[in-house]
Coordinates of C-alpha atoms in Angstrom, one line a residue:
X1 CA 0.7 5.2 38.8
X2 CA -0.9 2.4 41.4
X3 CA -0.1 -1.4 40.4
X4 CA -2.0 -2.8 38.5
X5 CA -2.1 -6.0 35.6
X6 CA -2.9 -7.8 32.4
X7 CA -4.3 -11.4 33.4
X8 CA -4.1 -13.5 30.0
X9 CA -7.0 -16.0 29.0
X10 CA -4.3 -18.7 29.6
X11 CA -4.0 -17.3 33.5
X12 CA -0.1 -15.7 33.3
X13 CA -0.3 -12.7 35.0
X14 CA 1.6 -9.6 34.4
X15 CA 2.5 -6.4 36.8
X16 CA 2.7 -2.8 35.1
X17 CA 1.4 0.3 36.2
X18 CA -2.0 2.2 35.6
X19 CA -2.6 4.8 34.1
X20 CA -5.1 6.1 31.6
X21 CA -8.6 4.9 33.3
X22 CA -8.8 3.5 36.6
X23 CA -11.4 1.0 35.8
X24 CA -10.9 -3.0 35.0
X25 CA -12.3 -4.5 31.4
X26 CA -12.1 -7.3 28.6
X27 CA -10.4 -7.7 25.7
X28 CA -8.5 -9.5 22.4
X29 CA -5.2 -8.7 22.8
X30 CA -3.4 -7.7 19.9
X31 CA -0.5 -5.8 18.9
X32 CA 0.4 -3.2 16.4
X33 CA 4.3 -2.5 15.2
X34 CA 3.8 1.1 14.0
X35 CA 6.7 3.3 15.3
X36 CA 4.7 6.2 15.1
X37 CA 0.9 7.3 14.6
X38 CA -0.6 5.3 18.5
X39 CA -3.7 9.0 17.9
X40 CA -4.4 6.9 15.0
X41 CA -3.7 3.8 16.6
X42 CA -6.4 4.8 19.6
X43 CA -8.0 5.9 17.0
X44 CA -10.0 3.9 14.4
X45 CA -12.7 2.0 15.4
X46 CA -11.4 -1.3 13.8
X47 CA -9.9 -2.1 17.1
X48 CA -13.3 -1.7 19.0
X49 CA -13.6 -4.7 21.2
X50 CA -9.2 -4.7 21.4
X51 CA -7.1 -3.9 24.1
X52 CA -4.1 -3.3 21.9
X53 CA -0.5 -3.6 23.0
X54 CA 2.6 -1.2 21.2
X55 CA 5.9 -3.0 20.6
X56 CA 6.7 0.1 19.9
X57 CA 9.0 0.5 23.1
X58 CA 7.9 4.6 24.0
X59 CA 4.4 6.2 23.2
X60 CA 3.0 9.1 23.9
X61 CA 5.5 11.0 23.1
X62 CA 4.3 13.9 20.7
X63 CA 0.9 14.0 22.9
X64 CA -2.5 13.8 21.4
X65 CA -3.1 15.8 18.5
X66 CA -7.3 15.3 18.3
X67 CA -6.9 16.7 14.3
X68 CA -5.3 14.0 13.7
X69 CA -8.3 11.8 14.7
X70 CA -9.5 9.2 12.8
X71 CA -13.4 8.3 14.6
X72 CA -14.2 7.6 18.1
X73 CA -12.1 5.7 20.3
X74 CA -13.7 1.9 21.0
X75 CA -10.5 0.1 22.5
X76 CA -11.3 -1.9 25.1
X77 CA -7.8 -1.1 26.8
X78 CA -4.4 0.2 25.9
X79 CA -1.5 -1.8 26.8
X80 CA 2.4 -0.3 26.1
X81 CA 6.4 -0.3 27.6
X82 CA 6.6 3.0 29.0
X83 CA 4.0 5.6 28.8
X84 CA 5.4 9.6 27.8
X85 CA 4.7 11.8 30.8
X86 CA 6.8 15.0 28.6
X87 CA 5.9 15.2 25.3
X88 CA 7.1 17.3 23.3
X89 CA 5.7 18.4 19.9
X90 CA 4.4 22.6 18.7
X91 CA 1.0 20.7 17.5
X92 CA 0.2 18.9 20.8
X93 CA -2.7 19.7 22.8
X94 CA -3.2 17.6 26.0
X95 CA -1.5 14.6 27.2
X96 CA -2.0 10.5 26.5
X97 CA -2.9 10.2 30.1
X98 CA -6.2 12.2 29.8
X99 CA -7.4 11.0 26.5
X100 CA -7.1 7.6 28.0
X101 CA -8.9 9.2 31.7
X102 CA -11.8 11.2 29.4
X103 CA -12.7 8.6 27.7
X104 CA -13.0 5.1 30.2
X105 CA -9.5 3.8 28.4
X106 CA -7.7 2.0 31.5
X107 CA -4.1 1.3 30.4
X108 CA -1.1 -0.6 31.3
X109 CA 3.0 0.7 31.3
X110 CA 6.0 -1.6 32.9
X111 CA 5.0 -4.5 31.0
X112 CA 7.4 -6.7 29.2
X113 CA 5.8 -5.6 25.9
X114 CA 7.9 -8.1 24.2
X115 CA 8.2 -10.8 26.1
X116 CA 3.9 -10.3 25.3
X117 CA 4.6 -10.4 21.7
X118 CA 6.0 -13.7 21.8
X119 CA 3.1 -15.5 23.6
X120 CA 1.1 -13.7 20.8
X121 CA 2.1 -15.2 17.9
X122 CA 3.5 -18.4 20.0
X123 CA -0.2 -19.0 20.2
X124 CA -2.4 -16.8 18.4
X125 CA -4.4 -13.0 19.8
X126 CA -5.6 -14.5 22.6
X127 CA -7.9 -12.7 25.1
X128 CA -6.7 -10.9 28.4
X129 CA -8.1 -8.3 31.3
X130 CA -6.8 -5.2 32.6
X131 CA -8.0 -5.1 37.0
X132 CA -6.0 -4.3 39.7
X133 CA -6.2 -7.1 41.3
X134 CA -6.2 -10.7 39.6
X135 CA -9.3 -12.6 39.8
X136 CA -9.8 -15.8 40.4
X137 CA -12.5 -17.0 38.3
X138 CA -11.1 -15.9 34.1
X139 CA -14.8 -17.2 32.2
X140 CA -15.5 -14.2 31.8
X141 CA -12.1 -13.4 29.6
X142 CA -12.3 -17.0 28.4
X143 CA -15.9 -16.2 27.2
X144 CA -15.8 -12.8 26.2
X145 CA -16.2 -11.6 21.6
X146 CA -16.1 -9.2 20.4
X147 CA -20.2 -8.5 18.4
X148 CA -21.8 -6.4 17.5
X149 CA -19.0 -3.8 16.6
X150 CA -19.8 -2.9 13.5
X151 CA -23.3 -1.2 14.3
X152 CA -21.7 0.2 17.8
X153 CA -18.9 2.5 15.2
X154 CA -20.7 3.4 12.5
X155 CA -22.3 6.8 12.1
X156 CA -26.4 6.1 13.2
X157 CA -27.1 9.3 10.2
X158 CA -26.8 10.2 7.5
X159 CA -24.4 12.9 6.5
X160 CA -23.0 14.7 3.8
X161 CA -19.9 16.1 2.9
X162 CA -18.5 18.1 0.3
X163 CA -16.2 18.1 -1.9
X164 CA -13.0 20.5 -1.9
X165 CA -13.3 22.3 -5.5
X166 CA -15.6 22.2 -8.7
X167 CA -18.6 18.7 -7.9
X168 CA -16.4 15.6 -10.0
X169 CA -18.5 13.1 -8.8
X170 CA -20.4 12.0 -5.4
X171 CA -19.9 8.5 -3.7
X172 CA -21.9 7.3 -1.2
X173 CA -20.0 5.8 1.5
X174 CA -21.1 2.7 3.3
X175 CA -19.7 3.5 7.5
X176 CA -18.8 -0.1 9.0
X177 CA -16.5 1.8 11.1
X178 CA -14.8 4.1 7.8
X179 CA -11.4 6.5 9.0
X180 CA -12.2 9.9 8.6
X181 CA -9.1 10.6 6.5
X182 CA -11.3 8.0 3.7
X183 CA -13.6 10.8 3.3
X184 CA -10.6 14.0 3.4
X185 CA -8.8 11.4 0.1
X186 CA -12.9 11.2 -2.2
X187 CA -12.9 15.2 -0.6
X188 CA -9.7 16.4 -2.7
X189 CA -10.7 14.3 -5.9
X190 CA -13.3 16.6 -5.8
X191 CA -15.7 13.5 -4.8
X192 CA -19.0 15.1 -3.2
X193 CA -19.0 12.4 0.5
X194 CA -22.8 10.9 1.1
X195 CA -21.4 8.5 4.5
X196 CA -24.5 6.5 5.1
X197 CA -25.1 4.4 8.4
X198 CA -24.5 0.0 8.0
X199 CA -27.7 -0.2 8.6
X200 CA -29.1 1.2 5.6
X201 CA -30.5 -1.3 2.9
X202 CA -29.3 -1.5 -1.3
X203 CA -32.1 0.1 -1.8
X204 CA -31.3 3.1 0.1
X205 CA -28.2 3.5 -1.4
X206 CA -29.7 2.9 -5.7
X207 CA -31.7 6.0 -4.6
X208 CA -28.7 8.4 -3.9
X209 CA -27.6 8.2 -7.6
X210 CA -24.2 8.0 -6.6
X211 CA -21.3 7.3 -9.3
X212 CA -19.4 4.8 -6.6
X213 CA -20.0 3.2 -3.5
X214 CA -17.0 2.8 -1.3
X215 CA -17.1 0.2 1.6
X216 CA -15.6 1.3 5.1
X217 CA -13.1 -0.7 6.8
X218 CA -14.3 -1.9 10.6
X219 CA -14.3 -4.1 13.1
X220 CA -14.9 -8.1 13.8
X221 CA -15.6 -11.2 11.9
X222 CA -16.4 -9.9 8.8
X223 CA -19.0 -13.8 8.5
X224 CA -21.6 -12.3 11.7
X225 CA -22.1 -9.1 9.5
X226 CA -25.0 -10.9 7.4
X227 CA -27.0 -7.8 6.4
X228 CA -24.7 -6.3 5.7
X229 CA -23.2 -9.3 2.4
X230 CA -26.7 -9.3 1.5
X231 CA -27.0 -5.3 1.2
X232 CA -23.4 -5.5 -0.8
X233 CA -24.5 -8.4 -2.5
X234 CA -27.4 -6.6 -3.9
X235 CA -25.3 -3.7 -4.7
X236 CA -23.2 -5.3 -7.3
X237 CA -23.0 -5.1 -10.9
X238 CA -25.1 -2.2 -10.4
X239 CA -22.6 1.1 -9.4
X240 CA -18.3 0.8 -9.5
X241 CA -17.6 -0.7 -5.9
X242 CA -14.7 0.2 -3.9
X243 CA -13.3 -2.1 -0.4
X244 CA -10.9 -1.4 2.3
X245 CA -10.4 -3.7 4.6
X246 CA -13.2 -4.5 6.7
X247 CA -15.5 -4.0 3.0
X248 CA -13.5 -6.2 1.3
X249 CA -13.4 -9.1 2.8
X250 CA -18.2 -8.4 2.9
X251 CA -17.7 -8.3 -0.9
X252 CA -16.1 -11.3 -1.1
X253 CA -18.1 -12.8 1.3
X254 CA -21.2 -11.5 -1.2
X255 CA -19.6 -13.2 -4.4
X256 CA -19.5 -16.5 -2.4
X257 CA -16.1 -17.0 -0.6
X258 CA -15.0 -17.4 2.3
X259 CA -12.9 -15.6 5.5
X260 CA -10.8 -17.4 8.3
X261 CA -9.0 -15.3 11.2
X262 CA -4.9 -14.8 11.0
X263 CA -3.6 -16.4 13.8
X264 CA -2.3 -13.5 14.7
X265 CA -3.5 -10.3 12.4
X266 CA -1.7 -8.0 10.3
X267 CA -1.6 -4.6 12.5
X268 CA 1.7 -2.5 11.3
X269 CA 2.6 0.5 9.1
X270 CA 5.1 -2.0 7.2
X271 CA 3.1 -5.0 5.9
X272 CA 5.0 -5.9 2.4
X273 CA 2.2 -5.6 -0.3
X274 CA 2.2 -7.4 -4.1
X275 CA 1.0 -7.3 -7.9
X276 CA 0.2 -10.5 -8.8
X277 CA 0.7 -10.5 -12.3
X278 CA 3.4 -7.9 -11.8
X279 CA 6.9 -7.1 -10.4
X280 CA 5.6 -3.8 -8.4
X281 CA 5.6 -4.3 -4.7
X282 CA 4.0 -1.9 -1.7
X283 CA 4.8 -1.5 1.5
X284 CA 1.4 -0.6 3.1
X285 CA -0.5 0.3 6.5
X286 CA -2.3 -2.8 8.6
X287 CA -5.0 -3.7 10.4
X288 CA -7.1 -6.8 10.6
X289 CA -7.6 -10.4 12.4
X290 CA -9.6 -11.7 9.3
X291 CA -8.6 -12.3 6.1
X292 CA -10.4 -13.8 2.5
X293 CA -9.8 -17.1 1.2
X294 CA -8.0 -17.3 -2.1
X295 CA -9.8 -19.8 -3.4
X296 CA -12.8 -19.0 -3.1
X297 CA -13.4 -15.7 -4.3
X298 CA -14.8 -17.4 -7.7
X299 CA -15.9 -14.2 -10.5
X300 CA -13.1 -12.6 -8.6
X301 CA -9.2 -12.3 -9.3
X302 CA -6.9 -12.2 -6.3
X303 CA -4.7 -9.4 -7.2
X304 CA -2.4 -9.0 -5.1
X305 CA -1.2 -11.2 -1.7
X306 CA 1.2 -10.0 1.6
X307 CA 5.2 -11.0 0.3
X308 CA 5.4 -12.4 4.2
X309 CA 2.8 -14.9 4.4
X310 CA 0.9 -15.4 1.2
X311 CA -2.5 -13.7 2.1
X312 CA -4.7 -12.5 0.1
X313 CA -4.7 -8.3 -0.6
X314 CA -6.6 -7.6 -3.0
X315 CA -9.5 -8.6 -5.7
X316 CA -10.7 -7.0 -8.4
X317 CA -13.9 -8.3 -9.5
X318 CA -14.2 -7.1 -13.4
X319 CA -17.4 -8.4 -15.2
X320 CA -19.3 -6.3 -11.5
X321 CA -16.6 -2.7 -12.3
X322 CA -15.5 -3.2 -8.1
X323 CA -12.3 -3.7 -6.9
X324 CA -11.6 -4.1 -3.0
X325 CA -8.3 -4.5 -1.2
X326 CA -7.3 -5.8 2.5
X327 CA -4.8 -3.5 3.8
X328 CA -5.3 0.7 3.6
X329 CA -5.0 3.2 0.9
X330 CA -5.9 6.1 3.2
X331 CA -3.2 6.0 5.9
X332 CA -1.9 8.2 7.7
X333 CA 0.7 8.9 9.4
X334 CA 0.9 6.7 5.9
X335 CA 2.8 5.0 4.2
X336 CA 1.2 7.0 1.2
X337 CA 2.2 3.8 -1.5
X338 CA -1.1 2.8 -2.5
X339 CA -3.0 6.4 -2.5
X340 CA -3.4 5.8 -6.5
X341 CA -5.9 3.3 -5.7
X342 CA -8.8 6.2 -5.2
X343 CA -7.5 7.4 -9.0
X344 CA -7.9 4.4 -9.7
X345 CA -11.6 4.2 -8.4
X346 CA -12.0 7.3 -9.7
X347 CA -11.3 6.7 -13.2
X348 CA -14.0 2.7 -12.4
X349 CA -16.4 5.8 -11.8
X350 CA -15.3 8.1 -15.3
X351 CA -13.7 10.6 -14.3
X352 CA -10.6 12.3 -12.4
X353 CA -8.6 15.9 -12.1

């Protein structure tokens, strides 16, 4: 391995060893706390434009299993404490190093990821560059911004996914960077899923005569997606809808609400979410850097909040036949606490197994 550097926008330099692609890359540095699920992280389109750092110290120990991919890899870089060069798993197909090389993604290992995590928690997410030589000018790093990410990761053509068994309902999924397991969760409940690109107009969606509309996860600042917000505004109240992650944020904006950027986001598989009008607390998988301002939801009703910081995690719009959540109920590799929300969507559309 060759020597490499992670240089933060504030000038701090961390030395490590390079793996993956031998290229320099600028991105927004974020951390995720999952002890497993690194393949799902690397293939989650919601990480588009970001350098992802794993807080768990050993990554790559079960290799690469393409069947577990959630989408195309869109990360700008990957930072770990230790990368495993001898994976042990009967499903493993190849090493993490090859995965990154094949996709042109640079990686760094051997860094003090605990110290980096403390820095981000204290100062908030910041831009960084993975490089072989420390740059003298950090202007490019400091001015970098994640822009046009939804268009970058969304599918470009309509695609139909058949239901498993009898077709009970037909769902239109608007793809802002959809994870594959959203589609699988719908399929196994008897839904034929028609996935549309993020450029689909409300008229295109309604022309499908679907029983419901799924608004997917995705990357970037939701307030930048003006076209998508307008299409959701024109769909609200006309068809049952379920939004996840970015879909949750865009729906709130379409309904007149506001969003804001979190200091360091929620990224991991153990985020506690509690009911506002109940006693249940769920452990959820999350990956987002923005949140909905709970005081601006208007006709919506906040149904779930984060047990750690009180941020909005779910909104019901009963008059519009719509509900949304900030976390990932479809999560692979888990937890599965909130997969029942897909059953709720089935009921909202008027059918269940």
